[in-house]
mmCIF file of C-alpha atoms and ligand atoms in Angstrom:
data_model
loop_
_atom_site.group_PDB
_atom_site.id
_atom_site.type_symbol
_atom_site.label_atom_id
_atom_site.label_comp_id
_atom_site.label_asym_id
_atom_site.label_seq_id
_atom_site.Cartn_x
_atom_site.Cartn_y
_atom_site.Cartn_z
ATOM 1 C CA MET Q 1 -28.349 146.757 78.248
ATOM 2 C CA SER Q 2 -25.602 144.453 77.421
ATOM 3 C CA GLU Q 3 -25.515 142.797 74.111
ATOM 4 C CA ARG Q 4 -27.154 139.365 73.002
ATOM 5 C CA ARG Q 5 -25.481 136.217 72.196
ATOM 6 C CA SER Q 6 -26.873 133.445 70.245
ATOM 7 C CA ILE Q 7 -26.113 130.466 69.133
ATOM 8 C CA VAL Q 8 -26.799 129.627 65.339
ATOM 9 C CA LEU Q 9 -27.229 127.011 62.723
ATOM 10 C CA ALA Q 10 -23.900 127.225 61.025
ATOM 11 C CA GLU Q 11 -24.098 124.324 58.359
ATOM 12 C CA ARG Q 12 -26.001 121.402 58.105
ATOM 13 C CA PRO Q 13 -24.576 117.958 59.871
ATOM 14 C CA ALA Q 14 -23.695 115.037 57.601
ATOM 15 C CA GLY Q 15 -24.891 112.448 59.926
ATOM 16 C CA HIS Q 16 -23.502 112.867 63.316
ATOM 17 C CA PRO Q 17 -23.415 116.403 64.528
ATOM 18 C CA THR Q 18 -20.238 118.536 65.659
ATOM 19 C CA GLU Q 19 -19.267 121.603 66.998
ATOM 20 C CA ASP Q 20 -18.669 123.337 63.421
ATOM 21 C CA ASN Q 21 -22.280 123.287 62.986
ATOM 22 C CA PHE Q 22 -22.857 126.132 65.569
ATOM 23 C CA ARG Q 23 -21.405 129.374 65.605
ATOM 24 C CA LEU Q 24 -21.897 132.180 68.475
ATOM 25 C CA GLU Q 25 -23.022 135.358 67.457
ATOM 26 C CA LYS Q 26 -23.276 138.499 69.106
ATOM 27 C CA GLY Q 27 -25.682 141.697 68.569
ATOM 28 C CA PRO Q 28 -28.093 144.093 69.895
ATOM 29 C CA VAL Q 29 -30.472 142.869 72.403
ATOM 30 C CA PRO Q 30 -34.007 143.211 70.265
ATOM 31 C CA GLU Q 31 -36.996 145.774 70.931
ATOM 32 C CA PRO Q 32 -40.529 143.919 71.712
ATOM 33 C CA GLY Q 33 -42.807 144.719 68.939
ATOM 34 C CA GLU Q 34 -46.531 145.102 69.706
ATOM 35 C CA GLY Q 35 -47.791 142.920 71.938
ATOM 36 C CA GLU Q 36 -44.219 141.673 72.189
ATOM 37 C CA VAL Q 37 -42.393 140.609 75.200
ATOM 38 C CA LEU Q 38 -38.360 140.892 75.805
ATOM 39 C CA ALA Q 39 -37.131 138.505 78.147
ATOM 40 C CA ARG Q 40 -33.803 137.644 79.182
ATOM 41 C CA ILE Q 41 -32.916 133.971 79.453
ATOM 42 C CA LEU Q 42 -32.073 132.227 82.535
ATOM 43 C CA TRP Q 43 -32.582 128.221 81.159
ATOM 44 C CA LEU Q 44 -32.341 126.855 78.260
ATOM 45 C CA SER Q 45 -33.410 122.988 77.700
ATOM 46 C CA LEU Q 46 -31.596 120.588 75.438
ATOM 47 C CA ASP Q 47 -33.981 118.245 73.585
ATOM 48 C CA PRO Q 48 -33.065 115.319 71.150
ATOM 49 C CA TYR Q 49 -35.821 116.802 68.933
ATOM 50 C CA MET Q 50 -33.361 119.850 68.039
ATOM 51 C CA ARG Q 51 -31.035 117.122 66.043
ATOM 52 C CA GLY Q 52 -34.458 116.811 63.540
ATOM 53 C CA ARG Q 53 -34.561 120.573 63.131
ATOM 54 C CA MET Q 54 -30.719 120.723 62.444
ATOM 55 C CA ASP Q 55 -31.761 118.772 59.043
ATOM 56 C CA ALA Q 56 -33.348 120.189 55.952
ATOM 57 C CA ALA Q 57 -35.617 116.556 55.245
ATOM 58 C CA LYS Q 58 -39.418 116.853 55.889
ATOM 59 C CA SER Q 59 -40.397 116.097 59.285
ATOM 60 C CA TYR Q 60 -43.583 116.927 62.032
ATOM 61 C CA ALA Q 61 -41.770 120.418 62.285
ATOM 62 C CA ALA Q 62 -40.084 123.160 60.115
ATOM 63 C CA PRO Q 63 -36.244 122.754 59.950
ATOM 64 C CA VAL Q 64 -34.124 125.744 61.526
ATOM 65 C CA GLU Q 65 -32.765 127.841 59.197
ATOM 66 C CA LEU Q 66 -28.766 127.872 58.354
ATOM 67 C CA GLY Q 67 -27.948 131.245 60.112
ATOM 68 C CA ALA Q 68 -31.129 131.136 62.182
ATOM 69 C CA VAL Q 69 -30.935 130.955 65.913
ATOM 70 C CA MET Q 70 -31.518 127.249 67.208
ATOM 71 C CA GLU Q 71 -34.604 126.243 68.310
ATOM 72 C CA GLY Q 72 -35.099 125.720 72.051
ATOM 73 C CA GLY Q 73 -37.222 126.348 75.066
ATOM 74 C CA CYS Q 74 -36.363 128.526 77.962
ATOM 75 C CA VAL Q 75 -37.162 130.025 81.190
ATOM 76 C CA GLY Q 76 -36.605 133.875 80.995
ATOM 77 C CA GLN Q 77 -37.285 136.965 83.410
ATOM 78 C CA VAL Q 78 -39.363 139.495 81.561
ATOM 79 C CA LEU Q 79 -37.540 142.920 80.915
ATOM 80 C CA ALA Q 80 -39.720 144.801 78.743
ATOM 81 C CA SER Q 81 -43.168 143.828 77.970
ATOM 82 C CA ASN Q 82 -45.924 145.063 75.517
ATOM 83 C CA ASP Q 83 -48.933 142.702 76.505
ATOM 84 C CA PRO Q 84 -50.440 143.994 79.557
ATOM 85 C CA ARG Q 85 -50.748 140.217 80.894
ATOM 86 C CA TYR Q 86 -46.713 140.343 81.165
ATOM 87 C CA ALA Q 87 -44.573 142.879 83.525
ATOM 88 C CA GLN Q 88 -41.166 143.572 83.769
ATOM 89 C CA GLY Q 89 -39.749 140.824 86.561
ATOM 90 C CA ASP Q 90 -42.147 138.200 85.767
ATOM 91 C CA TYR Q 91 -40.822 134.939 85.007
ATOM 92 C CA VAL Q 92 -41.750 133.030 81.623
ATOM 93 C CA THR Q 93 -41.382 130.099 79.791
ATOM 94 C CA GLY Q 94 -41.489 129.769 75.971
ATOM 95 C CA GLN Q 95 -39.352 129.016 72.513
ATOM 96 C CA PHE Q 96 -36.929 131.621 72.981
ATOM 97 C CA GLY Q 97 -33.883 129.478 71.258
ATOM 98 C CA TRP Q 98 -30.358 129.155 72.206
ATOM 99 C CA THR Q 99 -30.006 132.601 73.029
ATOM 100 C CA SER Q 100 -29.407 135.310 75.907
ATOM 101 C CA HIS Q 101 -32.321 137.552 75.139
ATOM 102 C CA GLY Q 102 -35.632 136.498 73.025
ATOM 103 C CA VAL Q 103 -38.675 138.438 71.782
ATOM 104 C CA LEU Q 104 -41.805 136.494 71.890
ATOM 105 C CA LYS Q 105 -45.615 137.494 71.774
ATOM 106 C CA GLY Q 106 -47.454 137.407 74.579
ATOM 107 C CA ASP Q 107 -49.522 134.354 73.640
ATOM 108 C CA ALA Q 108 -46.576 132.162 72.967
ATOM 109 C CA LEU Q 109 -45.363 132.120 76.768
ATOM 110 C CA ARG Q 110 -46.496 130.709 79.951
ATOM 111 C CA LYS Q 111 -46.399 132.568 83.206
ATOM 112 C CA LEU Q 112 -44.078 131.056 86.350
ATOM 113 C CA ASP Q 113 -44.748 131.221 89.901
ATOM 114 C CA PRO Q 114 -40.994 130.749 91.277
ATOM 115 C CA ALA Q 115 -42.749 129.644 94.591
ATOM 116 C CA LYS Q 116 -44.614 126.454 93.202
ATOM 117 C CA ALA Q 117 -41.477 124.735 91.850
ATOM 118 C CA PRO Q 118 -38.041 125.769 91.234
ATOM 119 C CA LEU Q 119 -38.182 127.530 87.628
ATOM 120 C CA GLN Q 120 -36.411 125.258 85.506
ATOM 121 C CA TYR Q 121 -38.820 122.582 86.133
ATOM 122 C CA ALA Q 122 -40.884 123.759 83.556
ATOM 123 C CA LEU Q 123 -38.221 122.538 81.109
ATOM 124 C CA GLY Q 124 -38.296 118.961 82.700
ATOM 125 C CA ALA Q 125 -40.866 117.490 85.188
ATOM 126 C CA LEU Q 126 -43.354 120.031 84.522
ATOM 127 C CA GLY Q 127 -42.692 120.802 81.226
ATOM 128 C CA MET Q 128 -42.304 119.259 77.546
ATOM 129 C CA PRO Q 129 -40.681 116.082 78.826
ATOM 130 C CA GLY Q 130 -42.692 115.465 81.595
ATOM 131 C CA LEU Q 131 -45.886 115.522 79.859
ATOM 132 C CA THR Q 132 -44.725 113.121 77.149
ATOM 133 C CA ALA Q 133 -43.710 110.835 79.743
ATOM 134 C CA TRP Q 134 -47.613 111.108 81.227
ATOM 135 C CA VAL Q 135 -49.172 110.843 77.975
ATOM 136 C CA GLY Q 136 -47.383 107.963 76.787
ATOM 137 C CA ILE Q 137 -48.114 106.144 79.946
ATOM 138 C CA ASN Q 138 -51.539 107.033 80.822
ATOM 139 C CA ARG Q 139 -53.195 107.443 77.601
ATOM 140 C CA ILE Q 140 -51.015 105.685 74.825
ATOM 141 C CA LEU Q 141 -49.689 102.298 76.848
ATOM 142 C CA GLU Q 142 -52.560 102.746 79.306
ATOM 143 C CA ALA Q 143 -49.985 100.505 81.385
ATOM 144 C CA LYS Q 144 -52.454 98.692 84.238
ATOM 145 C CA THR Q 145 -51.566 97.391 88.014
ATOM 146 C CA GLY Q 146 -49.453 94.465 87.592
ATOM 147 C CA GLU Q 147 -48.305 94.411 83.842
ATOM 148 C CA THR Q 148 -44.521 94.491 82.895
ATOM 149 C CA VAL Q 149 -43.311 97.938 81.127
ATOM 150 C CA VAL Q 150 -40.017 98.321 79.533
ATOM 151 C CA ILE Q 151 -38.654 101.926 79.121
ATOM 152 C CA SER Q 152 -35.563 102.798 77.136
ATOM 153 C CA ALA Q 153 -33.598 106.021 77.574
ATOM 154 C CA ALA Q 154 -34.883 104.969 81.564
ATOM 155 C CA THR Q 155 -32.598 107.589 83.173
ATOM 156 C CA GLY Q 156 -33.280 110.495 81.123
ATOM 157 C CA ALA Q 157 -35.755 113.295 80.821
ATOM 158 C CA VAL Q 158 -38.719 111.186 79.776
ATOM 159 C CA GLY Q 159 -37.622 108.143 80.776
ATOM 160 C CA SER Q 160 -36.838 108.826 84.318
ATOM 161 C CA LEU Q 161 -40.589 110.295 85.018
ATOM 162 C CA ALA Q 162 -42.061 107.271 82.773
ATOM 163 C CA GLY Q 163 -41.004 104.662 85.009
ATOM 164 C CA GLN Q 164 -41.874 106.246 88.134
ATOM 165 C CA LEU Q 165 -45.104 107.001 86.945
ATOM 166 C CA ALA Q 166 -45.460 102.949 85.449
ATOM 167 C CA ARG Q 167 -44.238 102.204 89.144
ATOM 168 C CA GLU Q 168 -46.784 104.025 90.902
ATOM 169 C CA LYS Q 169 -49.447 102.363 88.921
ATOM 170 C CA GLY Q 170 -48.012 98.971 90.293
ATOM 171 C CA CYS Q 171 -46.234 97.897 87.377
ATOM 172 C CA ARG Q 172 -43.621 95.774 87.075
ATOM 173 C CA VAL Q 173 -40.638 98.318 85.572
ATOM 174 C CA ILE Q 174 -37.791 97.020 83.619
ATOM 175 C CA GLY Q 175 -35.586 100.001 82.505
ATOM 176 C CA VAL Q 176 -32.785 100.141 80.322
ATOM 177 C CA ALA Q 177 -29.699 102.337 80.446
ATOM 178 C CA GLY Q 178 -26.411 103.284 79.295
ATOM 179 C CA GLY Q 179 -24.203 102.013 81.712
ATOM 180 C CA PRO Q 180 -23.797 100.720 85.434
ATOM 181 C CA LYS Q 181 -24.174 104.447 87.317
ATOM 182 C CA LYS Q 182 -27.380 105.014 85.428
ATOM 183 C CA CYS Q 183 -28.626 101.467 86.274
ATOM 184 C CA ALA Q 184 -27.509 101.786 89.547
ATOM 185 C CA HIS Q 185 -29.643 104.704 90.164
ATOM 186 C CA ALA Q 186 -32.581 103.798 88.571
ATOM 187 C CA GLU Q 187 -32.862 100.771 91.064
ATOM 188 C CA SER Q 188 -32.136 102.593 94.001
ATOM 189 C CA GLU Q 189 -33.448 106.361 93.130
ATOM 190 C CA LEU Q 190 -36.339 105.779 90.766
ATOM 191 C CA GLY Q 191 -37.738 102.517 92.064
ATOM 192 C CA TYR Q 192 -37.447 100.500 88.308
ATOM 193 C CA ASP Q 193 -37.687 96.796 89.796
ATOM 194 C CA VAL Q 194 -34.265 96.319 87.181
ATOM 195 C CA CYS Q 195 -32.686 98.321 84.933
ATOM 196 C CA LEU Q 196 -30.592 96.614 82.047
ATOM 197 C CA ASP Q 197 -27.167 98.308 81.066
ATOM 198 C CA HIS Q 198 -27.286 97.964 76.810
ATOM 199 C CA HIS Q 199 -24.095 98.977 76.459
ATOM 200 C CA ALA Q 200 -23.212 95.654 78.169
ATOM 201 C CA ALA Q 201 -25.079 93.548 75.432
ATOM 202 C CA ALA Q 202 -23.249 93.452 72.322
ATOM 203 C CA ASP Q 203 -26.359 93.099 70.010
ATOM 204 C CA GLY Q 204 -30.370 92.687 69.695
ATOM 205 C CA GLN Q 205 -30.112 89.093 70.690
ATOM 206 C CA ALA Q 206 -27.976 89.464 73.697
ATOM 207 C CA MET Q 207 -30.524 92.113 74.762
ATOM 208 C CA ALA Q 208 -33.503 90.218 74.047
ATOM 209 C CA ASP Q 209 -31.894 87.232 76.150
ATOM 210 C CA ARG Q 210 -31.436 89.916 79.130
ATOM 211 C CA ILE Q 211 -34.782 91.273 78.801
ATOM 212 C CA ALA Q 212 -36.522 87.861 78.882
ATOM 213 C CA GLU Q 213 -34.650 86.710 82.036
ATOM 214 C CA ALA Q 214 -35.625 90.188 83.691
ATOM 215 C CA ALA Q 215 -39.352 89.701 82.319
ATOM 216 C CA PRO Q 216 -40.288 85.631 82.739
ATOM 217 C CA GLY Q 217 -44.194 86.349 82.397
ATOM 218 C CA GLY Q 218 -43.148 88.665 79.074
ATOM 219 C CA VAL Q 219 -43.273 92.308 78.419
ATOM 220 C CA ASP Q 220 -46.863 93.991 78.124
ATOM 221 C CA CYS Q 221 -45.903 97.537 77.643
ATOM 222 C CA TYR Q 222 -42.709 99.060 75.527
ATOM 223 C CA PHE Q 223 -42.064 102.844 76.078
ATOM 224 C CA GLU Q 224 -39.872 103.258 72.765
ATOM 225 C CA ASN Q 225 -37.241 106.316 73.182
ATOM 226 C CA VAL Q 226 -34.296 104.592 71.545
ATOM 227 C CA GLY Q 227 -34.758 102.028 68.885
ATOM 228 C CA GLY Q 228 -31.490 100.137 67.756
ATOM 229 C CA LYS Q 229 -30.806 96.860 69.610
ATOM 230 C CA THR Q 230 -32.944 98.201 72.197
ATOM 231 C CA LEU Q 231 -35.953 97.643 70.333
ATOM 232 C CA ASP Q 232 -34.623 94.511 68.815
ATOM 233 C CA GLY Q 233 -34.503 93.197 72.178
ATOM 234 C CA VAL Q 234 -37.652 93.688 73.143
ATOM 235 C CA LEU Q 235 -39.851 92.832 70.244
ATOM 236 C CA PRO Q 236 -39.448 89.165 70.837
ATOM 237 C CA ASN Q 237 -40.475 89.913 74.438
ATOM 238 C CA MET Q 238 -43.869 91.476 73.793
ATOM 239 C CA ASN Q 239 -46.865 89.674 74.899
ATOM 240 C CA VAL Q 240 -49.936 88.880 72.902
ATOM 241 C CA GLY Q 241 -52.095 92.411 73.294
ATOM 242 C CA GLY Q 242 -49.046 94.417 73.844
ATOM 243 C CA ARG Q 243 -48.705 97.967 73.249
ATOM 244 C CA ILE Q 244 -45.547 99.875 71.857
ATOM 245 C CA ALA Q 245 -45.353 103.761 72.872
ATOM 246 C CA LEU Q 246 -43.265 104.988 69.643
ATOM 247 C CA CYS Q 247 -41.859 108.401 71.594
ATOM 248 C CA GLY Q 248 -38.444 108.365 70.007
ATOM 249 C CA VAL Q 249 -35.833 106.670 68.258
ATOM 250 C CA ILE Q 250 -32.773 108.420 69.198
ATOM 251 C CA ALA Q 251 -30.012 105.703 67.854
ATOM 252 C CA TRP Q 252 -31.373 106.386 64.782
ATOM 253 C CA TYR Q 253 -31.333 110.283 64.531
ATOM 254 C CA SER Q 254 -28.013 110.717 62.780
ATOM 255 C CA GLY Q 255 -28.525 107.637 60.256
ATOM 256 C CA ALA Q 256 -26.169 105.453 62.665
ATOM 257 C CA ASN Q 257 -26.876 101.893 63.587
ATOM 258 C CA LEU Q 258 -29.699 101.332 60.262
ATOM 259 C CA ASP Q 259 -27.815 98.941 58.768
ATOM 260 C CA ASP Q 260 -27.759 96.649 61.837
ATOM 261 C CA ALA Q 261 -31.955 97.475 62.410
ATOM 262 C CA THR Q 262 -34.157 94.042 62.635
ATOM 263 C CA PRO Q 263 -35.686 93.572 58.883
ATOM 264 C CA LEU Q 264 -38.965 95.305 58.720
ATOM 265 C CA PRO Q 265 -40.660 92.131 57.249
ATOM 266 C CA LYS Q 266 -39.952 90.667 60.970
ATOM 267 C CA VAL Q 267 -40.773 93.376 63.014
ATOM 268 C CA TRP Q 268 -44.429 93.411 60.581
ATOM 269 C CA ARG Q 269 -44.777 90.017 61.453
ATOM 270 C CA THR Q 270 -44.275 90.399 65.264
ATOM 271 C CA ILE Q 271 -46.519 92.705 65.134
ATOM 272 C CA LEU Q 272 -49.206 90.483 63.389
ATOM 273 C CA VAL Q 273 -48.497 87.240 65.480
ATOM 274 C CA ASN Q 274 -48.560 89.127 68.509
ATOM 275 C CA ARG Q 275 -51.526 91.351 67.975
ATOM 276 C CA LEU Q 276 -49.553 94.495 68.909
ATOM 277 C CA ARG Q 277 -50.724 98.031 69.134
ATOM 278 C CA VAL Q 278 -47.794 100.393 68.074
ATOM 279 C CA GLN Q 279 -48.857 104.245 68.235
ATOM 280 C CA GLY Q 280 -46.727 106.821 67.639
ATOM 281 C CA PHE Q 281 -47.094 110.103 69.460
ATOM 282 C CA ILE Q 282 -45.809 113.390 69.256
ATOM 283 C CA ILE Q 283 -46.504 115.897 72.248
ATOM 284 C CA PHE Q 284 -47.739 118.889 70.554
ATOM 285 C CA ASP Q 285 -50.834 116.765 69.820
ATOM 286 C CA HIS Q 286 -51.529 116.536 73.546
ATOM 287 C CA PHE Q 287 -50.615 119.697 75.091
ATOM 288 C CA ASP Q 288 -54.453 119.955 75.840
ATOM 289 C CA GLN Q 289 -53.788 117.406 78.884
ATOM 290 C CA PHE Q 290 -51.372 119.710 80.455
ATOM 291 C CA PRO Q 291 -53.763 120.727 82.883
ATOM 292 C CA HIS Q 292 -54.397 117.207 84.075
ATOM 293 C CA PHE Q 293 -50.892 116.217 83.909
ATOM 294 C CA VAL Q 294 -49.746 119.376 86.433
ATOM 295 C CA ASP Q 295 -52.819 118.361 88.740
ATOM 296 C CA GLU Q 296 -51.389 114.868 88.879
ATOM 297 C CA VAL Q 297 -47.619 115.035 88.658
ATOM 298 C CA ALA Q 298 -46.778 118.068 90.369
ATOM 299 C CA PRO Q 299 -48.107 116.806 93.875
ATOM 300 C CA MET Q 300 -45.649 113.753 93.463
ATOM 301 C CA LEU Q 301 -42.901 115.924 92.911
ATOM 302 C CA ALA Q 302 -43.505 117.815 95.615
ATOM 303 C CA ASP Q 303 -43.737 115.643 98.141
ATOM 304 C CA GLY Q 304 -40.900 113.134 96.907
ATOM 305 C CA ARG Q 305 -42.805 110.422 95.371
ATOM 306 C CA LEU Q 306 -40.794 111.422 92.121
ATOM 307 C CA ARG Q 307 -37.554 111.742 92.020
ATOM 308 C CA TYR Q 308 -35.992 114.166 89.146
ATOM 309 C CA ARG Q 309 -32.599 114.501 88.530
ATOM 310 C CA GLU Q 310 -30.740 117.296 86.415
ATOM 311 C CA ASP Q 311 -27.821 117.783 84.368
ATOM 312 C CA VAL Q 312 -26.764 121.288 84.409
ATOM 313 C CA THR Q 313 -24.195 123.038 82.101
ATOM 314 C CA GLU Q 314 -23.145 126.589 82.747
ATOM 315 C CA GLY Q 315 -23.036 129.219 80.074
ATOM 316 C CA LEU Q 316 -24.619 129.405 76.575
ATOM 317 C CA GLU Q 317 -21.541 129.076 74.545
ATOM 318 C CA ASN Q 318 -21.373 125.535 76.138
ATOM 319 C CA ALA Q 319 -24.367 124.695 74.551
ATOM 320 C CA PRO Q 320 -23.297 123.221 71.602
ATOM 321 C CA LYS Q 321 -21.079 120.918 73.382
ATOM 322 C CA ALA Q 322 -23.659 119.517 76.119
ATOM 323 C CA PHE Q 323 -26.102 119.121 73.139
ATOM 324 C CA LEU Q 324 -23.658 116.643 71.392
ATOM 325 C CA SER Q 325 -22.894 114.569 74.438
ATOM 326 C CA MET Q 326 -26.530 114.001 75.299
ATOM 327 C CA LEU Q 327 -27.208 112.755 71.820
ATOM 328 C CA GLU Q 328 -24.415 109.846 73.056
ATOM 329 C CA GLY Q 329 -25.603 109.610 76.573
ATOM 330 C CA GLY Q 330 -23.086 111.925 78.323
ATOM 331 C CA ASN Q 331 -25.949 113.365 80.001
ATOM 332 C CA PHE Q 332 -27.388 112.072 83.512
ATOM 333 C CA GLY Q 333 -30.736 113.473 83.968
ATOM 334 C CA LYS Q 334 -32.663 116.422 82.263
ATOM 335 C CA THR Q 335 -30.282 118.516 79.965
ATOM 336 C CA LEU Q 336 -30.436 121.757 80.477
ATOM 337 C CA VAL Q 337 -28.043 125.295 80.622
ATOM 338 C CA LYS Q 338 -27.832 127.863 83.089
ATOM 339 C CA VAL Q 339 -27.523 130.922 80.675
ATOM 340 C CA ALA Q 340 -27.623 133.638 83.585
ATOM 341 C CA ASP Q 341 -28.270 133.826 87.226
HETATM 342 N N1 LIG L 401 -42.617 112.181 70.961
HETATM 343 C C1 LIG L 401 -41.999 112.911 71.536
HETATM 344 O O1 LIG L 401 -43.086 114.086 71.202
HETATM 345 C C2 LIG L 401 -41.347 113.458 72.310
HETATM 346 C C3 LIG L 401 -41.149 114.374 73.327
HETATM 347 C C4 LIG L 401 -39.787 114.322 74.243
HETATM 348 C C5 LIG L 401 -38.657 113.633 73.666
HETATM 349 N N2 LIG L 401 -39.073 112.403 72.771
HETATM 350 C C6 LIG L 401 -38.117 111.329 72.342
HETATM 351 O O2 LIG L 401 -37.762 111.069 73.874
HETATM 352 C C7 LIG L 401 -36.087 110.253 73.589
HETATM 353 C C8 LIG L 401 -36.074 110.601 75.117
HETATM 354 O O3 LIG L 401 -36.189 112.078 75.244
HETATM 355 P P1 LIG L 401 -35.137 112.880 76.582
HETATM 356 O O4 LIG L 401 -35.508 114.256 76.296
HETATM 357 O O5 LIG L 401 -35.723 112.048 77.745
HETATM 358 O O6 LIG L 401 -33.664 112.955 76.529
HETATM 359 P P2 LIG L 401 -32.880 111.718 77.163
HETATM 360 O O7 LIG L 401 -33.234 110.209 77.160
HETATM 361 O O8 LIG L 401 -32.516 112.946 78.919
HETATM 362 O O9 LIG L 401 -31.411 112.019 76.668
HETATM 363 C C9 LIG L 401 -31.212 111.176 75.466
HETATM 364 C C10 LIG L 401 -30.861 109.870 75.716
HETATM 365 O O10 LIG L 401 -30.824 108.632 74.775
HETATM 366 C C11 LIG L 401 -30.044 107.309 75.096
HETATM 367 N N3 LIG L 401 -29.211 107.488 73.763
HETATM 368 C C12 LIG L 401 -28.668 108.073 73.089
HETATM 369 N N4 LIG L 401 -28.276 106.996 72.059
HETATM 370 C C13 LIG L 401 -28.680 105.897 72.642
HETATM 371 C C14 LIG L 401 -28.426 104.703 71.670
HETATM 372 N N5 LIG L 401 -27.908 104.793 70.621
HETATM 373 N N6 LIG L 401 -28.937 103.762 72.175
HETATM 374 C C15 LIG L 401 -29.996 103.797 73.483
HETATM 375 N N7 LIG L 401 -30.024 104.926 73.812
HETATM 376 C C16 LIG L 401 -29.409 106.043 73.464
HETATM 377 C C17 LIG L 401 -28.794 108.154 76.136
HETATM 378 O O11 LIG L 401 -29.184 107.353 77.294
HETATM 379 P P3 LIG L 401 -28.494 106.064 77.814
HETATM 380 O O12 LIG L 401 -27.084 106.515 78.131
HETATM 381 O O13 LIG L 401 -29.224 105.611 79.141
HETATM 382 O O14 LIG L 401 -28.143 105.359 76.906
HETATM 383 C C18 LIG L 401 -29.778 109.393 76.497
HETATM 384 O O15 LIG L 401 -29.070 110.050 77.711
HETATM 385 C C19 LIG L 401 -36.068 110.674 72.707
HETATM 386 O O16 LIG L 401 -35.843 109.677 71.540
HETATM 387 C C20 LIG L 401 -36.424 112.130 72.212
HETATM 388 O O17 LIG L 401 -36.739 112.289 70.844
HETATM 389 C C21 LIG L 401 -40.286 112.344 71.965
#
């Protein structure tokens, strides 16, 4: 059997992460213990939450230890199994990490049927990011027909599905994305009514003006993925009784741009005056919704009502570069690494 290759956390980043924070390590392929399954990894998902795992600071999940394999969701094929529910050749998904071969308890795995959907969808549209979009629109925002919804990171893994789900509900959907190519895609392929390029807005005030133009009746729901000047632009446009699903603040993950943010007293007052409901959510509190989500979304993907785009990098050794690029908006669609055929 071939050697195992893994990307480990070499050092903690100071501010923006760099490739030096990661190290490729080689070693023997691990043996599965009792109740465990060994898989060779085919696909690795790269997600913004991994930036948080690189820091030692307290968060909703434990950090990756220095020298440990970076955390990550994967699709793999079973090589050996000590769990009767899994046989050699089965396809599974689980948190194996940034590695070519991984071992997990059978309880931590979900079996995949390659006839139902492309295997890697389990890491995107039919996995954690898709569920996040579905929960945000349906359970947190409770978006209704005729309402105006703004989605930031509008063409990304979460945003692209959130925007389309809002459109399917009969909402007016305004996207915010980085660059004319992404905005054109949002309007022509994803069915956004309009998409605003945040690179073209110098600051929060400029963004607020553009949102006011796109949403003359104000904004009822905001699916917040980024923070920064996009949040500054949306806040003054929120309608009375509006809702904000606080899903992520990627503009601030490495501590950048914090000094330019709208001061808290101003934000607080806006929430009060407009009687806004702001709800942060972390998707692992909502995994019980997974079957409802799949029942609704899988047919919409299969019949083409929902469009889904992937941004694939070949080779595990290129995962750090692809991850850093995603944090800066270099991805166009769900970020994946093809680890093996
Ligand atoms: N709460 C949860 O449980 C949960 C679960 C999954 C994801 N999330 C969050 O959801 C958000 C989207 O995640 P994703 O997996 O779908 O990633 P993604 O949107 O596919 O990729 C990240 C995108 O963020 C945007 N971005 C980066 N820096 C930005 C900045 N300074 N200002 C504005 N936009 C910026 C870029 O899009 P543009 O080029 O369009 O700017 C980039 O493509 C992240 O904040 C993530 O942490 C939260």
